[in-house]
PDB file of C-alpha atoms in Angstrom:
ATOM      1  CA  ASN A1280      -0.217   0.102  -0.315  1.00  0.00           C
ATOM      2  CA  GLN A1281       1.672   3.100  -1.091  1.00  0.00           C
ATOM      3  CA  GLY A1282       1.641   5.430   1.787  1.00  0.00           C
ATOM      4  CA  SER A1283       1.611   2.851   4.484  1.00  0.00           C
ATOM      5  CA  LEU A1284       4.878   3.175   7.168  1.00  0.00           C
ATOM      6  CA  LEU A1285       7.202  -0.190   7.750  1.00  0.00           C
ATOM      7  CA  PRO A1286       6.656  -0.828  11.417  1.00  0.00           C
ATOM      8  CA  ALA A1287      10.103   0.653  11.873  1.00  0.00           C
ATOM      9  CA  GLU A1288       8.834   3.995  10.427  1.00  0.00           C
ATOM     10  CA  LEU A1289       5.746   3.886  12.427  1.00  0.00           C
ATOM     11  CA  ALA A1290       7.378   3.741  16.013  1.00  0.00           C
ATOM     12  CA  SER A1291       9.970   6.472  15.177  1.00  0.00           C
ATOM     13  CA  PHE A1292       6.636   8.453  14.004  1.00  0.00           C
ATOM     14  CA  TYR A1293       5.192   7.331  17.487  1.00  0.00           C
ATOM     15  CA  LYS A1294       8.208   8.782  19.365  1.00  0.00           C
ATOM     16  CA  ALA A1295       8.658  11.961  18.440  1.00  0.00           C
ATOM     17  CA  GLY A1296       5.578  12.869  19.951  1.00  0.00           C
ATOM     18  CA  SER A1297       4.104  12.973  24.110  1.00  0.00           C
ATOM     19  CA  PHE A1298       0.556  11.962  23.461  1.00  0.00           C
ATOM     20  CA  TYR A1299      -1.654  10.509  21.077  1.00  0.00           C
ATOM     21  CA  VAL A1300      -5.148  11.179  20.881  1.00  0.00           C
ATOM     22  CA  GLY A1301      -7.373   7.975  20.778  1.00  0.00           C
ATOM     23  CA  THR A1302     -10.711   9.484  20.760  1.00  0.00           C
ATOM     24  CA  SER A1303     -13.033   6.829  18.947  1.00  0.00           C
ATOM     25  CA  LYS A1304     -16.654   6.911  19.435  1.00  0.00           C
ATOM     26  CA  ALA A1305     -16.514   3.463  20.019  1.00  0.00           C
ATOM     27  CA  ASP A1306     -14.343   0.779  19.947  1.00  0.00           C
ATOM     28  CA  ALA A1307     -13.912  -2.875  20.263  1.00  0.00           C
ATOM     29  CA  PHE A1308      -9.957  -2.923  21.280  1.00  0.00           C
ATOM     30  CA  ASN A1309      -8.772   0.589  19.417  1.00  0.00           C
ATOM     31  CA  ILE A1310      -4.446  -1.124  18.624  1.00  0.00           C
ATOM     32  CA  PRO A1311      -3.352   2.013  18.116  1.00  0.00           C
ATOM     33  CA  VAL A1312      -3.774   3.436  21.854  1.00  0.00           C
ATOM     34  CA  LEU A1313      -1.455   0.120  22.975  1.00  0.00           C
ATOM     35  CA  GLU A1314       0.358   0.580  20.204  1.00  0.00           C
ATOM     36  CA  ALA A1315       1.563   4.313  21.447  1.00  0.00           C
ATOM     37  CA  MET A1316       1.399   3.545  24.382  1.00  0.00           C
ATOM     38  CA  ALA A1317       4.384   1.181  24.292  1.00  0.00           C
ATOM     39  CA  CYS A1318       6.336   3.662  22.351  1.00  0.00           C
ATOM     40  CA  GLY A1319       5.896   5.780  25.724  1.00  0.00           C
ATOM     41  CA  LEU A1320       2.668   8.102  24.419  1.00  0.00           C
ATOM     42  CA  ILE A1321       0.525   8.716  27.188  1.00  0.00           C
ATOM     43  CA  PRO A1322      -3.232   8.418  25.700  1.00  0.00           C
ATOM     44  CA  ILE A1323      -5.724  10.525  25.429  1.00  0.00           C
ATOM     45  CA  ILE A1324      -9.217   8.359  25.536  1.00  0.00           C
ATOM     46  CA  GLY A1325     -13.138   8.263  25.426  1.00  0.00           C
ATOM     47  CA  SER A1326     -14.246   6.923  28.777  1.00  0.00           C
ATOM     48  CA  PHE A1327     -16.116   4.144  25.924  1.00  0.00           C
ATOM     49  CA  GLY A1328     -14.629   1.260  24.094  1.00  0.00           C
ATOM     50  CA  GLY A1329     -11.768  -1.165  24.346  1.00  0.00           C
ATOM     51  CA  GLN A1330      -8.760   1.046  25.215  1.00  0.00           C
ATOM     52  CA  VAL A1331     -10.825   1.497  28.309  1.00  0.00           C
ATOM     53  CA  ASP A1332      -9.760  -1.892  30.099  1.00  0.00           C
ATOM     54  CA  PHE A1333      -5.929  -0.995  29.023  1.00  0.00           C
ATOM     55  CA  ALA A1334      -5.477   2.162  28.917  1.00  0.00           C
ATOM     56  CA  GLU A1335      -7.267   3.847  31.448  1.00  0.00           C
ATOM     57  CA  LYS A1336      -4.884   3.475  34.756  1.00  0.00           C
ATOM     58  CA  VAL A1337      -1.777   5.671  32.416  1.00  0.00           C
ATOM     59  CA  SER A1338      -4.031   7.621  30.643  1.00  0.00           C
ATOM     60  CA  TRP A1339      -6.062  11.013  30.249  1.00  0.00           C
ATOM     61  CA  VAL A1340      -9.910   9.721  29.983  1.00  0.00           C
ATOM     62  CA  VAL A1341     -12.039  12.249  28.501  1.00  0.00           C
ATOM     63  CA  GLY A1342     -16.154  11.545  29.495  1.00  0.00           C
ATOM     64  CA  GLY A1343     -19.144  12.053  27.652  1.00  0.00           C
ATOM     65  CA  GLU A1344     -22.663  10.720  26.739  1.00  0.00           C
ATOM     66  CA  LEU A1345     -23.757   7.574  24.611  1.00  0.00           C
ATOM     67  CA  CYS A1346     -25.279   8.172  22.030  1.00  0.00           C
ATOM     68  CA  PRO A1347     -27.127   5.033  19.649  1.00  0.00           C
ATOM     69  CA  ALA A1348     -24.736   4.313  16.961  1.00  0.00           C
ATOM     70  CA  SER A1349     -28.164   5.013  14.741  1.00  0.00           C
ATOM     71  CA  ILE A1350     -28.134   8.662  14.793  1.00  0.00           C
ATOM     72  CA  VAL A1351     -24.952  10.628  13.249  1.00  0.00           C
ATOM     73  CA  ASP A1352     -25.417  14.640  12.817  1.00  0.00           C
ATOM     74  CA  GLY A1353     -28.765  14.154  13.449  1.00  0.00           C
ATOM     75  CA  THR A1354     -29.516  11.444  10.701  1.00  0.00           C
ATOM     76  CA  GLU A1355     -30.938   8.385  11.168  1.00  0.00           C
ATOM     77  CA  LEU A1356     -29.247   5.190   9.894  1.00  0.00           C
ATOM     78  CA  SER A1357     -30.001   1.616  10.075  1.00  0.00           C
ATOM     79  CA  LEU A1358     -28.296   0.539  12.752  1.00  0.00           C
ATOM     80  CA  TYR A1359     -29.480  -1.941  14.706  1.00  0.00           C
ATOM     81  CA  GLU A1360     -30.792   0.354  17.977  1.00  0.00           C
ATOM     82  CA  GLN A1361     -28.167  -1.241  20.627  1.00  0.00           C
ATOM     83  CA  ALA A1362     -25.351  -0.203  19.762  1.00  0.00           C
ATOM     84  CA  LYS A1363     -23.860   3.068  21.490  1.00  0.00           C
ATOM     85  CA  TRP A1364     -21.488   5.742  20.233  1.00  0.00           C
ATOM     86  CA  LEU A1365     -19.569   7.986  22.587  1.00  0.00           C
ATOM     87  CA  LYS A1366     -20.534  11.766  22.224  1.00  0.00           C
ATOM     88  CA  LEU A1367     -17.227  13.639  24.140  1.00  0.00           C
ATOM     89  CA  ASP A1368     -17.735  16.308  25.807  1.00  0.00           C
ATOM     90  CA  GLU A1369     -15.865  18.858  24.266  1.00  0.00           C
ATOM     91  CA  VAL A1370     -15.574  21.378  27.055  1.00  0.00           C
ATOM     92  CA  GLU A1371     -12.903  18.235  28.967  1.00  0.00           C
ATOM     93  CA  LEU A1372     -11.878  17.683  26.016  1.00  0.00           C
ATOM     94  CA  ARG A1373     -10.468  20.830  25.457  1.00  0.00           C
ATOM     95  CA  LYS A1374      -9.167  21.507  29.576  1.00  0.00           C
ATOM     96  CA  THR A1375      -7.797  17.976  29.018  1.00  0.00           C
ATOM     97  CA  PHE A1376      -5.837  19.287  26.141  1.00  0.00           C
ATOM     98  CA  ARG A1377      -4.737  22.879  27.997  1.00  0.00           C
ATOM     99  CA  THR A1378      -3.659  19.568  31.190  1.00  0.00           C
ATOM    100  CA  CYS A1379      -1.226  18.168  28.400  1.00  0.00           C
ATOM    101  CA  PHE A1380       0.177  21.162  26.805  1.00  0.00           C
ATOM    102  CA  ASP A1381       0.896  22.768  30.286  1.00  0.00           C
ATOM    103  CA  LEU A1382       2.422  19.311  31.451  1.00  0.00           C
ATOM    104  CA  TRP A1383       4.678  19.249  28.481  1.00  0.00           C
ATOM    105  CA  LYS A1384       6.122  22.638  28.380  1.00  0.00           C
ATOM    106  CA  ASN A1385       6.177  22.544  32.129  1.00  0.00           C
ATOM    107  CA  ASN A1386       6.915  19.376  34.206  1.00  0.00           C
ATOM    108  CA  LYS A1387       9.483  16.864  31.794  1.00  0.00           C
ATOM    109  CA  GLU A1388      10.434  15.169  34.828  1.00  0.00           C
ATOM    110  CA  GLU A1389       6.213  13.705  35.567  1.00  0.00           C
ATOM    111  CA  LEU A1390       5.789  13.810  31.342  1.00  0.00           C
ATOM    112  CA  ALA A1391       8.789  10.544  31.551  1.00  0.00           C
ATOM    113  CA  LYS A1392       7.816   9.381  34.582  1.00  0.00           C
ATOM    114  CA  LYS A1393       3.822   8.914  32.698  1.00  0.00           C
ATOM    115  CA  SER A1394       5.577   8.188  29.549  1.00  0.00           C
ATOM    116  CA  ARG A1395       7.647   5.066  31.472  1.00  0.00           C
ATOM    117  CA  ALA A1396       4.516   4.209  32.606  1.00  0.00           C
ATOM    118  CA  CYS A1397       2.074   3.966  29.400  1.00  0.00           C
ATOM    119  CA  ILE A1398       5.242   1.673  27.954  1.00  0.00           C
ATOM    120  CA  GLU A1399       5.096  -1.083  31.049  1.00  0.00           C
ATOM    121  CA  ALA A1400       1.500  -0.627  30.745  1.00  0.00           C
ATOM    122  CA  SER A1401       1.255  -2.297  27.803  1.00  0.00           C
ATOM    123  CA  LYS A1402       3.779  -4.548  27.828  1.00  0.00           C
ATOM    124  CA  GLY A1403       0.917  -6.974  29.564  1.00  0.00           C
ATOM    125  CA  TRP A1404      -0.802  -7.116  26.415  1.00  0.00           C
ATOM    126  CA  THR A1405       0.765  -9.050  23.711  1.00  0.00           C
ATOM    127  CA  TRP A1406      -0.666 -11.216  21.651  1.00  0.00           C
ATOM    128  CA  SER A1407       1.533 -14.367  23.624  1.00  0.00           C
ATOM    129  CA  ASP A1408       0.133 -12.915  27.188  1.00  0.00           C
ATOM    130  CA  SER A1409      -3.598 -12.529  25.756  1.00  0.00           C
ATOM    131  CA  ALA A1410      -3.171 -16.765  24.699  1.00  0.00           C
ATOM    132  CA  ARG A1411      -1.515 -17.854  27.437  1.00  0.00           C
ATOM    133  CA  LYS A1412      -4.822 -15.882  29.436  1.00  0.00           C
ATOM    134  CA  LEU A1413      -7.135 -18.185  27.189  1.00  0.00           C
ATOM    135  CA  LYS A1414      -5.677 -20.848  27.603  1.00  0.00           C
ATOM    136  CA  GLU A1415      -5.724 -20.456  31.403  1.00  0.00           C
ATOM    137  CA  VAL A1416      -9.781 -20.047  31.420  1.00  0.00           C
ATOM    138  CA  LEU A1417     -10.269 -22.591  28.621  1.00  0.00           C
ATOM    139  CA  GLU A1418      -7.601 -25.332  31.110  1.00  0.00           C
ATOM    140  CA  LYS A1419     -10.091 -24.212  33.663  1.00  0.00           C
ATOM    141  CA  ASN A1420     -12.913 -24.725  33.008  1.00  0.00           C
ATOM    142  CA  GLY A1421     -12.461 -27.928  30.764  1.00  0.00           C
TER     143      GLY A1421
END
């Protein structure tokens, strides 16, 4: 695919920043957030979706309102009615961006500490770790 980054290039791209904004409306896992954490970026995430499971303790979590996924910009779509999306609180998101900017500008030591915490938190979410956990569950429940 033309324009795609090689894995080493992607890691370099991630490492060039300090934060990663992963505020999807809904995501089953949100692997880009995990990749960013593994590169030391501190995530800014929404409070709904799979990323909350692994990133909540080391991220800035922005709340919002759960809305039917069948309504986009006031237009009703034909999706099943149980699906929900997070409509981020824009005021909270702006405050979070300001907090991150202030940390980046004024407290490099704390920024580095949070970055290291993201790297450590990401280590427990490898494919081999997930497979080991699944195997343990299957063996326990026979």
